[in-house]
Coordinates of C-alpha atoms in Angstrom, one line a residue:
D165 CA -57.2 -18.5 -6.6
E166 CA -55.7 -18.7 -3.1
T167 CA -53.0 -20.9 -4.2
N168 CA -51.8 -18.1 -7.2
S169 CA -52.0 -15.5 -4.6
L170 CA -49.7 -17.7 -1.9
V171 CA -47.6 -18.8 -4.7
Y172 CA -47.5 -15.0 -6.1
S173 CA -46.8 -13.6 -2.5
I174 CA -43.8 -16.5 -2.4
T175 CA -42.8 -15.5 -5.3
M176 CA -42.3 -11.6 -4.6
T177 CA -41.3 -12.3 -1.4
A178 CA -38.4 -14.7 -2.0
N179 CA -37.2 -12.0 -5.2
N180 CA -37.1 -8.7 -3.3
T181 CA -35.0 -11.0 -0.4
L182 CA -33.0 -12.7 -3.1
T183 CA -32.0 -9.2 -4.8
A184 CA -31.1 -7.7 -1.4
I185 CA -29.0 -10.3 -0.8
Q186 CA -27.2 -10.1 -4.1
Q187 CA -26.7 -6.4 -4.2
E188 CA -25.3 -7.0 -0.3
A189 CA -23.1 -9.8 -1.9
A190 CA -22.2 -7.3 -5.0
Q191 CA -21.3 -4.5 -2.7
S192 CA -19.1 -7.1 -0.6
N193 CA -17.0 -8.2 -3.4
M194 CA -16.3 -4.9 -4.2
H195 CA -15.1 -3.5 -0.4
I196 CA -12.6 -6.8 -1.1
Q197 CA -11.3 -5.7 -4.8
S198 CA -10.8 -2.0 -3.0
S199 CA -8.7 -3.1 0.1
Q200 CA -6.8 -5.4 -2.2
L201 CA -5.9 -2.3 -4.4
H202 CA -5.3 -0.1 -1.3
L203 CA -3.0 -2.7 -0.4
N204 CA -1.0 -3.2 -3.5
N205 CA -0.6 0.7 -3.5
Y206 CA 0.3 0.8 -0.1
N207 CA 2.7 -1.8 -1.1
E208 CA 4.1 0.1 -3.9
Y209 CA 4.5 3.2 -1.2
I210 CA 6.7 1.7 1.0
E211 CA 8.7 0.0 -1.8
K212 CA 9.2 3.9 -3.4
K213 CA 10.2 4.8 0.4
T214 CA 12.6 2.1 0.8
K215 CA 14.3 3.2 -2.0
Q216 CA 14.2 6.6 -0.9
R217 CA 15.6 5.7 2.5
V218 CA 18.8 4.3 0.7
Q219 CA 19.2 7.2 -1.7
C220 CA 18.8 9.5 1.9
I221 CA 21.6 7.5 3.3
R222 CA 23.7 7.7 0.5
D223 CA 23.4 11.6 0.3
I224 CA 24.0 11.8 3.8
T225 CA 27.6 9.8 3.5
S226 CA 29.0 11.0 0.6
H227 CA 27.7 14.8 1.3
C228 CA 30.7 17.2 1.5
C229 CA 30.4 20.7 3.0
T230 CA 33.3 21.6 0.9
C231 CA 32.3 20.2 -2.2
R232 CA 28.7 21.2 -1.6
G233 CA 27.5 18.2 -2.3
P234 CA 29.2 14.7 -3.2
H235 CA 32.4 14.7 -2.5
I236 CA 34.9 14.6 -5.4
S237 CA 37.9 13.2 -4.2
K238 CA 40.0 13.7 -7.8
P239 CA 39.6 16.2 -10.1
P240 CA 38.3 14.8 -13.6
F241 CA 41.1 14.0 -16.0
T242 CA 42.5 17.1 -18.2
H243 CA 43.9 16.7 -21.0
V244 CA 47.5 18.4 -19.9
K245 CA 49.5 15.7 -19.5
G246 CA 50.6 15.4 -16.1
E247 CA 47.9 17.5 -14.2
Y248 CA 46.0 14.3 -12.9
R249 CA 46.3 14.2 -9.1
R250 CA 46.4 10.9 -7.5
E251 CA 45.5 12.5 -3.9
P252 CA 42.6 14.0 -3.5
T253 CA 42.4 18.1 -3.0
H254 CA 40.8 17.8 0.5
V255 CA 39.4 16.1 3.3
H256 CA 36.3 14.9 3.3
R257 CA 34.5 17.0 5.5
Q258 CA 30.9 17.3 6.9
G259 CA 29.8 20.4 9.3
E260 CA 27.8 19.9 12.3
R261 CA 25.6 23.0 11.1
C262 CA 25.1 21.9 7.3
L263 CA 21.8 22.4 6.6
F264 CA 21.8 20.1 3.9
L265 CA 23.1 17.2 6.4
K266 CA 20.2 18.4 8.6
K267 CA 16.9 18.3 6.3
K268 CA 18.9 14.4 5.2
R269 CA 18.8 13.3 8.7
D270 CA 15.4 14.9 9.4
E271 CA 14.3 12.8 6.1
L272 CA 15.6 9.4 7.3
R273 CA 14.1 9.3 10.9
W274 CA 10.4 10.3 9.1
L275 CA 11.4 7.4 6.7
D276 CA 12.3 5.5 8.9
E277 CA 8.9 5.8 11.2
V278 CA 7.1 5.6 7.9
L279 CA 9.0 2.3 7.2
S280 CA 8.5 1.0 11.1
K281 CA 5.0 1.3 10.7
Y282 CA 4.4 -0.9 7.4
G283 CA 3.8 -4.8 9.2
N284 CA 1.3 -3.2 11.4
N285 CA -0.3 -1.7 8.4
R286 CA 0.2 -4.7 6.1
E287 CA -1.1 -6.9 8.8
R288 CA -4.4 -4.5 9.2
F289 CA -5.1 -4.7 5.4
E290 CA -4.8 -8.4 5.5
K291 CA -7.3 -8.9 8.0
E292 CA -9.9 -6.5 6.7
I293 CA -9.5 -8.1 3.3
Q294 CA -10.1 -11.7 5.2
N295 CA -12.8 -10.4 7.1
R296 CA -14.5 -9.0 3.5
Q297 CA -14.3 -12.5 2.1
M298 CA -15.6 -14.1 5.3
D299 CA -18.5 -12.0 4.9
A300 CA -18.9 -12.4 1.1
E301 CA -19.0 -16.5 1.9
I302 CA -21.8 -15.8 4.2
K303 CA -23.6 -14.0 1.7
K304 CA -23.4 -16.7 -0.8
E305 CA -24.5 -19.1 2.1
E306 CA -27.4 -16.9 2.9
L307 CA -28.1 -16.6 -1.2
S308 CA -28.3 -20.4 -1.5
G309 CA -30.2 -20.9 1.6
T310 CA -32.7 -18.1 0.8
L311 CA -33.5 -19.5 -2.4
A312 CA -33.4 -23.2 -0.6
N313 CA -36.6 -22.5 1.6
T314 CA -38.0 -20.3 -1.5
L315 CA -38.1 -23.7 -3.7
M316 CA -39.3 -25.4 -0.5
L317 CA -42.3 -23.4 -0.1
M318 CA -43.4 -23.1 -3.7
D319 CA -43.2 -27.0 -3.6
M320 CA -45.3 -26.8 -0.3
A321 CA -47.9 -24.3 -2.0
L322 CA -48.6 -26.0 -5.1
P323 CA -51.0 -28.8 -4.9

C-alpha cells in the first residue's frame, strides 16, 4: 500500500511537471512562429517602401511645374500632316516653391530614414528568433530530463 502511494505520488508529480513543461514548449514554439511571421511581414513592408522610394525619385525627376505633372517634351501625334513638333514646346521646369516637389522630397527623406533602420531591425528580429529557438531547445532538454528522472524514481520505488 505504501509502495502504491509512493508510485502514485511520483506519477502525479511527474505528470504535472511534464504537462507544465509541454505547455511552456508549445508556447515557445508559438512565439517562434509569431516572430518569424513578424519578420516576413517586415521584409514585405521594406520591399514595398523600396519600390515606393524608386517611384518617388521618378516622380521628383520627371515633374514639370509647367506641365503640372510629368514633363511632356513632345506633344502626341495628330492626324494632320506636319503637325508633329520635333522640338519640345517648353523647357523642363521645377519651381523652388512647388508644393508637389516639397511633399515628394519630404516623403523621400522619410523613406530613406525608414530604409536606413532596416538592417538593425532585421538583425533584432533574427536575434529574437534565435533566442526563442534556444529557449525551445532548453525546454525539450528539460522535458527529456524530467522524464528520465521520473522513470528512474519509479524504477526505484517498485520492488
